[in-house]
Every structure is written in C-alpha cells, then in structure tokens.
Coordinates of C-alpha atoms in Angstrom, one line a residue:
X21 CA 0.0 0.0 0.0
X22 CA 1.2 3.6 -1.0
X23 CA 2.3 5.2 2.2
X24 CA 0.3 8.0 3.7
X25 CA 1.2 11.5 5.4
X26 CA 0.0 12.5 8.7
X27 CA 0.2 15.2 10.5
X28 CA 0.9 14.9 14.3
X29 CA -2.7 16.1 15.4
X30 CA -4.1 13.6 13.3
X31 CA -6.4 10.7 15.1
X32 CA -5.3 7.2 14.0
X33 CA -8.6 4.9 14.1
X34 CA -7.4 1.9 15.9
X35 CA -10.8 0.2 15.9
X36 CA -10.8 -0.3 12.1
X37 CA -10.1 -4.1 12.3
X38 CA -12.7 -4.4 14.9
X39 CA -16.0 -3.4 13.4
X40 CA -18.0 -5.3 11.2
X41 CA -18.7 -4.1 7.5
X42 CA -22.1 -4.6 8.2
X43 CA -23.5 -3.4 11.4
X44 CA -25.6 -5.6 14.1
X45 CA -29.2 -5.8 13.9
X46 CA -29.6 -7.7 17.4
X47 CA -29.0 -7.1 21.0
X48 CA -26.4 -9.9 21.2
X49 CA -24.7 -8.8 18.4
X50 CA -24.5 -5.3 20.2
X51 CA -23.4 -6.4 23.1
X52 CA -20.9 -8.8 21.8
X53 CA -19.5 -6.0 19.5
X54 CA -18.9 -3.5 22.5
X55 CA -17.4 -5.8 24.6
X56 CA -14.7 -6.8 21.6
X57 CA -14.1 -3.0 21.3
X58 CA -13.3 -2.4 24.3
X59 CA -10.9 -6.2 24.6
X60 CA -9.2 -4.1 21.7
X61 CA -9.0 -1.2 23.0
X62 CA -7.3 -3.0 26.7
X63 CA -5.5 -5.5 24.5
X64 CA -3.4 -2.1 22.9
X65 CA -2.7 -0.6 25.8
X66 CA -1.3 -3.2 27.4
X67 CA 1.2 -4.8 24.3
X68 CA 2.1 -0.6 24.2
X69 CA 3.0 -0.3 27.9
X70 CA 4.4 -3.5 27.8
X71 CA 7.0 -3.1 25.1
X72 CA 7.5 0.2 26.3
X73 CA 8.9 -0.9 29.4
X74 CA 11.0 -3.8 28.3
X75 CA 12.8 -0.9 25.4
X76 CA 13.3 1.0 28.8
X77 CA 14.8 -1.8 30.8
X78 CA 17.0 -3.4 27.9
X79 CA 18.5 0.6 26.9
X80 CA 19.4 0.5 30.7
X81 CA 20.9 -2.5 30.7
X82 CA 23.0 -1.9 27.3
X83 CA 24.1 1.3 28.1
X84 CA 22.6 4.2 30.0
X85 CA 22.9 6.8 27.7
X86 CA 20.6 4.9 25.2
X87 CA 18.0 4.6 27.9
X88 CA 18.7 8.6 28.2
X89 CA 18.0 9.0 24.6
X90 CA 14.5 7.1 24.6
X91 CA 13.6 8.3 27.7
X92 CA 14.1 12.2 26.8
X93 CA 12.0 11.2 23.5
X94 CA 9.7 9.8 25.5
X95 CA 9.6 13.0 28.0
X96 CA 9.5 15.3 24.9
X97 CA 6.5 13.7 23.2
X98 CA 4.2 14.5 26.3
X99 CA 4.6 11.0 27.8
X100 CA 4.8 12.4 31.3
X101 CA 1.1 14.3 30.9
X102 CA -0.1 11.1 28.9
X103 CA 0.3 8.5 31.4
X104 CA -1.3 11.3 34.0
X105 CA -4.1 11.7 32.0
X106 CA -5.0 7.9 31.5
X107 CA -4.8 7.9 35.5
X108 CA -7.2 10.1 35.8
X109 CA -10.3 8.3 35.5
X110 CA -11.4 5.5 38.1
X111 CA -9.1 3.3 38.0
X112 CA -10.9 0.8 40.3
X113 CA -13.8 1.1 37.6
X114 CA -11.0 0.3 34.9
X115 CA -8.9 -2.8 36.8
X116 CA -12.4 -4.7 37.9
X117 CA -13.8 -4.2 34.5
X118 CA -14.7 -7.6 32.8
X119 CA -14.6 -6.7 29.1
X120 CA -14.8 -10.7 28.3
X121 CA -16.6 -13.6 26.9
X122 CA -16.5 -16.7 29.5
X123 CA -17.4 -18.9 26.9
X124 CA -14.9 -17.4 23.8
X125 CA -11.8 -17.4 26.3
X126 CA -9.1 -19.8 25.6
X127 CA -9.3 -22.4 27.2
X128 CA -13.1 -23.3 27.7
X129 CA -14.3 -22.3 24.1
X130 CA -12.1 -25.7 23.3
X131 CA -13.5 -27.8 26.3
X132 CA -17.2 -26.3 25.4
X133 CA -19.0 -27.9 23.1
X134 CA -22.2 -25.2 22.8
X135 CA -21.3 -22.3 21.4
X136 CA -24.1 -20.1 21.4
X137 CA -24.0 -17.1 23.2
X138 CA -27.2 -15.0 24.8
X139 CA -27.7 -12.0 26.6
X140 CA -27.3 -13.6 30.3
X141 CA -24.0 -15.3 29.2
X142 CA -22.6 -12.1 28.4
X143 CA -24.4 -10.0 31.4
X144 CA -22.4 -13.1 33.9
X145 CA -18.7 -12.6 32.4
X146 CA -16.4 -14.0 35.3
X147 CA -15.6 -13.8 39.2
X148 CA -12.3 -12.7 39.0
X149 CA -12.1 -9.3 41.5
X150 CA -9.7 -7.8 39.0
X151 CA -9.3 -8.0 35.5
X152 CA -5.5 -9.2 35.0
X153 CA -5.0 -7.0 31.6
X154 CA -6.1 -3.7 32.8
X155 CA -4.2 -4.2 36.0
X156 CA -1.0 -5.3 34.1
X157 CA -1.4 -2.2 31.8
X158 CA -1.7 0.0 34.7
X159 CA 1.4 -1.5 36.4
X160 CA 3.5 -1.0 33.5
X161 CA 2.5 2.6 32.6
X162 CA 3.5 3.4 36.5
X163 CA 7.0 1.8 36.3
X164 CA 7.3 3.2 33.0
X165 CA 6.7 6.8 34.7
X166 CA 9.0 5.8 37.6
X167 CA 11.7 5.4 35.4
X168 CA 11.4 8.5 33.4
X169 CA 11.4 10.9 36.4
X170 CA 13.7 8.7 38.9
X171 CA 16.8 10.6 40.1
X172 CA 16.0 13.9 37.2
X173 CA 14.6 17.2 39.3
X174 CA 13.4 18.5 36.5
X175 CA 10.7 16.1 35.5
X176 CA 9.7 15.0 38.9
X177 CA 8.7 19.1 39.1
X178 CA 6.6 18.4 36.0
X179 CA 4.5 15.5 37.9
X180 CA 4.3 18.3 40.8
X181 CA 3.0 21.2 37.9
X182 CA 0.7 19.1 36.7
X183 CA -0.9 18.1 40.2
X184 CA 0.0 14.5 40.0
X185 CA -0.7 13.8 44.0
X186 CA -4.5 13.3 43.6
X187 CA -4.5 11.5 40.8
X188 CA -2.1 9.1 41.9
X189 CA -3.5 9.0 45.7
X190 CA -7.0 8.3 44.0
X191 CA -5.4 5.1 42.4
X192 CA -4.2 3.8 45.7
X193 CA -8.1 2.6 46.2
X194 CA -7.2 -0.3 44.3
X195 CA -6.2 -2.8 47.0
X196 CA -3.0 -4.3 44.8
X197 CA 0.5 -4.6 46.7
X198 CA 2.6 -4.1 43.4
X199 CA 0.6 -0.8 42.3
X200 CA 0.7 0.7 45.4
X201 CA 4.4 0.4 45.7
X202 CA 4.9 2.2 42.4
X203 CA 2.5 4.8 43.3
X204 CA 3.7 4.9 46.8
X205 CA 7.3 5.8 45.0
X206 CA 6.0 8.4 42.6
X207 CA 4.4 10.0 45.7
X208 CA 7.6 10.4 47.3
X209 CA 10.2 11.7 45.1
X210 CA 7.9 14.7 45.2
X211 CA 6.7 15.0 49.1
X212 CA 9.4 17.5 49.1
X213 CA 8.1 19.9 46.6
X214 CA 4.9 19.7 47.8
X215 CA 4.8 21.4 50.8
X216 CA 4.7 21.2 54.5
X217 CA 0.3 21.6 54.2
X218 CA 0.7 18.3 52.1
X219 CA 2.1 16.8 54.2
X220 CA 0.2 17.4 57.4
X221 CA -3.1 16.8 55.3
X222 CA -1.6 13.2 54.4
X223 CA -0.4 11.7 57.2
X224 CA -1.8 8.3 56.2
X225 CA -0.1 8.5 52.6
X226 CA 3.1 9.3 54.4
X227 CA 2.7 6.2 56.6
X228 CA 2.7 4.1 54.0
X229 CA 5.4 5.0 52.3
X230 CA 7.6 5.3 55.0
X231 CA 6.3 1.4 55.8
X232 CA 6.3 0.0 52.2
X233 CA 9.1 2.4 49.9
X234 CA 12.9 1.3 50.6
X235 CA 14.7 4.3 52.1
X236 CA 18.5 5.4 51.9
X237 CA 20.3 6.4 55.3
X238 CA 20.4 10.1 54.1
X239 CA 17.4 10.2 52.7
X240 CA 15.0 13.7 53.0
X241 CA 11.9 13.1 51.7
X242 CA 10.0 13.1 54.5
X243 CA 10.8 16.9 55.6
X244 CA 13.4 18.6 52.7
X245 CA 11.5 21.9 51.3
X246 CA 12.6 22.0 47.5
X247 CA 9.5 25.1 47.0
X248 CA 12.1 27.9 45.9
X249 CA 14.4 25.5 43.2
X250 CA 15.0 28.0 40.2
X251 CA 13.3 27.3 36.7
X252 CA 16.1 27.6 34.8
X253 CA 18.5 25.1 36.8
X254 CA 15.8 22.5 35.8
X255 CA 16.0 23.3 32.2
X256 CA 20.2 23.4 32.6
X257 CA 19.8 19.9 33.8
X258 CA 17.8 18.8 30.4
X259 CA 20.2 20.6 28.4
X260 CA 23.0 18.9 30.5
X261 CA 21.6 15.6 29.3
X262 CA 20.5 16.2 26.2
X263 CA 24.4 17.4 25.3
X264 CA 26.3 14.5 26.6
X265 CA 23.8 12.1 24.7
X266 CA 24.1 13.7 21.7
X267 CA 27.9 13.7 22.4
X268 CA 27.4 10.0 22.8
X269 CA 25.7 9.1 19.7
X270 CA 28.3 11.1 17.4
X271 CA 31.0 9.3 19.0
X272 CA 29.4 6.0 18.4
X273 CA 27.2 6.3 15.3
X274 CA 28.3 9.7 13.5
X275 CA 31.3 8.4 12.0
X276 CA 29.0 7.3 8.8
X277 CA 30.7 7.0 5.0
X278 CA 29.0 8.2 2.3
X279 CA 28.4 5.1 0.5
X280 CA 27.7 2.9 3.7
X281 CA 24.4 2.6 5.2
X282 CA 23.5 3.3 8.7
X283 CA 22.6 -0.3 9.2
X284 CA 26.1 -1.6 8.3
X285 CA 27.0 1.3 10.2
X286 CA 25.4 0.3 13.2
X287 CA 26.2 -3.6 12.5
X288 CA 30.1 -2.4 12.0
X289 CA 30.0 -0.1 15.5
X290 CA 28.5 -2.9 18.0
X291 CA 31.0 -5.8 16.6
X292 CA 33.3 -7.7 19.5
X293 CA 36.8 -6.6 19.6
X294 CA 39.2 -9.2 18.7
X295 CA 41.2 -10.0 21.8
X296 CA 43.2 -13.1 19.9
X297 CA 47.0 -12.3 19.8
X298 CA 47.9 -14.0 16.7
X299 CA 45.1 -12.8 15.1
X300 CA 45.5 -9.0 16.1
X301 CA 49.3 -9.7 14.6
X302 CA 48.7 -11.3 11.6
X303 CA 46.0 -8.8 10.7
X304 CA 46.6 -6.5 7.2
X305 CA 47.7 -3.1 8.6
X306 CA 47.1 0.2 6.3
X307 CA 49.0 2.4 6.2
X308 CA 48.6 6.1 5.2
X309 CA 50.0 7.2 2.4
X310 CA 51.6 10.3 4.0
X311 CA 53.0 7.9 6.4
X312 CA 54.6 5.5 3.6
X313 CA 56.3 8.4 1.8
X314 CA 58.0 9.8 4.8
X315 CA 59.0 6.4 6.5
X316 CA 62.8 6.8 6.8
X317 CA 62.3 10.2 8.6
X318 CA 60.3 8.8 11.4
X319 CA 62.6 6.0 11.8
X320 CA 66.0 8.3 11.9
X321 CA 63.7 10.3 14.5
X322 CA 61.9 7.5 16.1
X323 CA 64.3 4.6 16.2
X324 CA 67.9 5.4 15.5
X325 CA 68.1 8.4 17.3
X326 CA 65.9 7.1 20.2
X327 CA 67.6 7.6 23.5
X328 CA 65.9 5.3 25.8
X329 CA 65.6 5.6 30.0
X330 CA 68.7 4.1 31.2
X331 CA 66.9 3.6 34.5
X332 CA 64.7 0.8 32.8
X333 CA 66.0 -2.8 33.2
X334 CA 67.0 -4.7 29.8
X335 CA 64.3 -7.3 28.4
X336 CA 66.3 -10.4 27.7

C-alpha cells in the first residue's frame, strides 16, 4: 500500500479491524461487538505499555545513555502528561472491569461444546475481583513513569506542575501490593516539593510510604522543602543531558561514510573486539600514504636516534 502523510494532530482509528462491514441488527450482536471494542482497545494498551517498558529496561541495561535517549524522546513527546491523563479516571472502575466472553476465552471455548452465546452469558462474564489485563497495563505505565522521572529534578517538578498527587492517591483505592508500591514511589520523590500543608493533610499516605518504599540512610523526603528550586537550573539539567547524549551518539554512530548505510554502520560499531593475539598480529595493517612516503624520517627520528631511559631494566 502507498504510504500516507499525517500530521501529528491527526487521530489514528485503531478500531478499524474491529467493526464489522455490516452493522448488528440484534441485541447480542450489540453487546458482543462492544465488549470486543473495548478487549481491543485494553488488549493495545497493554502490548504498548508493555514493550515500552521492556525498550526502557534493555536501553538501561546496554548502556545508560541509550536509555537517556529514549527516555528524553519519550519525555518530549508529552509522555509524562499522557500517562497522567490515562490515570485520571477511576481506575478501580477500569482494573475490575470484565470486558470478556466466559465462553470465547481460551481455554473453555475448546473444552465447550455449545457455542451459542445469549444475553445472560454475556451479562455473567467471570468472578475474578480484577481483571489481569487492565491491572498489568496500569502497572507497567507506572514503572514506565517511575523510570522517566527517577533521580531527574526537573521532570519530577513536572508530575508536581501538573498536580500529580491526587491523581495518583485516588489510584491507591485499588487494593493491589505491586501498584501501590509504584504509586507509593512516585508520591515520594515529590513529598518535598509539595509542601509542608501536604504533608500534614496526608499523614496516612506518608505512613505508607515510610512502611512499604525502601529508604536510603540520608534520605530527606519526609521533611526537605525543594518550593524555591530555580526554573532555569531545571532546564540546565535537560540541556546537561541532552548534550552528553548527543555527544554520545556522534561518538558511536556519527562516523558514517558516504556510500555505507547506517545499518552496516550500526552492524560495524556494536561488533566484538578481537582480543586473539595471533590474530591481532597477523591482521593486514594500512598504512597512510603520507606515512609510507616519509617512512625513513620517522625511523632516523623515532628509532635510530631514540635515546631510551637508562633507569629501565634490559628485556632479555
């Protein structure tokens, strides 16, 4: 298919494999096609938030400056107000959802042998108290924020401009060890910007924290006042970054030849050094051709009229 332009405003229509050509006529058919909607609409979020945060972990694990890269990309394109804004709903609502067919899930459609569905299967759906997708999605878009703002000033001031606290201490309703933790430790990198009042006023939330987040012996989250940081030595810090990862990436990848791809490039740059003796040795050297027409200079300079340290012991 011819590829198409878009602008960055643009709405991509994500349901278009979803709905039928024709539409349904029938209450089941109604309510069957909503509830596949919205299984589409959960199923995206969570493969997105997912391979998100595996890109994140694998870029920290490779090297740090890569993980820098993606994660100021990440900051730049609004990621930070996104993953605020998808928070702010009722996320109880969301995780206890059941936005399933009993009798279509794997594996009892194979063990079933009627497959007709009516109005009261579809009204029953399932006991679980949580549905595992949404709750999965939710975990991963919190460690994915966690990792964008942990240890950088500057964006953990965004969550604080944004008014991140009662969003996030909403979503602590949902009685879930592993997404309280990570809301627990997006609460406190910024207790300390968030005022004295705050904290007074949330005496339970800083309980919890101080009972479930891992602390550091000079930690001072519980009662440093950060209110009067400077604008502009948060935007020094970006900058900061931003220069020593682009400093990185020429280093590594700038170095590109004209008639070489950036693929072999790439392919050429992450190849293992050979550590073989023999093989380092017997490997063709080239030299330059400045070097090969001035060759007896730089021995008369470099080898006859050497003068070695006298204080160094003989190699015999």
């Amino acid at each position: 298919a011819a590829t198409t332009v878009k602008a960055k405003s643009d709405s991509i229509n994500i349901l278009v494999d979803v709905l039928p050509e024709e539409m349904p006529t029938t209450v089941v058919q109604s309510m069957k096609l909503g509830v596949d909607v919205n299984r589409h609409k959960e199923i995206v979020i969570k493969g997105c938030s997912a391979l998100l945060l595996l890109l994140l972990k694998h870029f920290k694990v490779n090297h740090i400056y890569q993980f820098e890269f993606v994660s100021q990309h990440l900051v730049f394109a609004n990621c930070i107000p996104l993953i605020l804004k998808f928070f702010n709903q009722n996320i109880q609502a969301f995780i206890s959802s059941k936005n399933s067919i009993t009798m279509l899930d794997f594996p009892t459609f194979l063990h079933n042998e009627t497959t007709e569905i009516t109005a009261e299967s579809l009204e029953a759906g399932n006991d679980r108290l949580f549905c595992w997708r949404n709750l999965f999605s939710c975990i991963n878009l919190l460690r994915i924020l966690q990792k964008l703002i942990k240890w950088k000033h500057s964006r953990t001031m965004m969550l604080v401009v944004f008014k991140s606290a009662p969003i996030l201490k909403r979503a602590l309703k949902v009685k879930h060890p592993l997404l309280q933790l990570y809301i627990l430790k997006l609460l406190k990198v910024q207790t300390r910007y968030l005022g004295r009042n705050w904290r007074k006023s949330n005496m339970k939330t800083m309980s919890a924290i101080y009972h479930r987040v891992r602390h550091r012996l000079n930690d001072d989250w519980a009662f440093g006042n950060d209110q009067d940081a400077r604008p502009w030595d948060l935007q020094v810090e970006e900058c900061s970054l931003r220069t020593h990862v682009d400093q990185f990436n020429a280093r590594r990848y700038g170095d590109i030849p004209d008639n070489e791809s950036a693929a072999d490039a790439l392919v050429e740059a992450t190849r293992p050094v050979d550590n073989d003796l023999l093989s380092v040795l017997g490997a063709a050297v080239h030299l330059p051709q400045h070097f090969l027409e001035n060759y007896e200079e730089w021995l008369e300079t470099e080898v006859f009229r050497y003068e070695g340290d006298e204080s160094l012991p003989f190699l015999t």
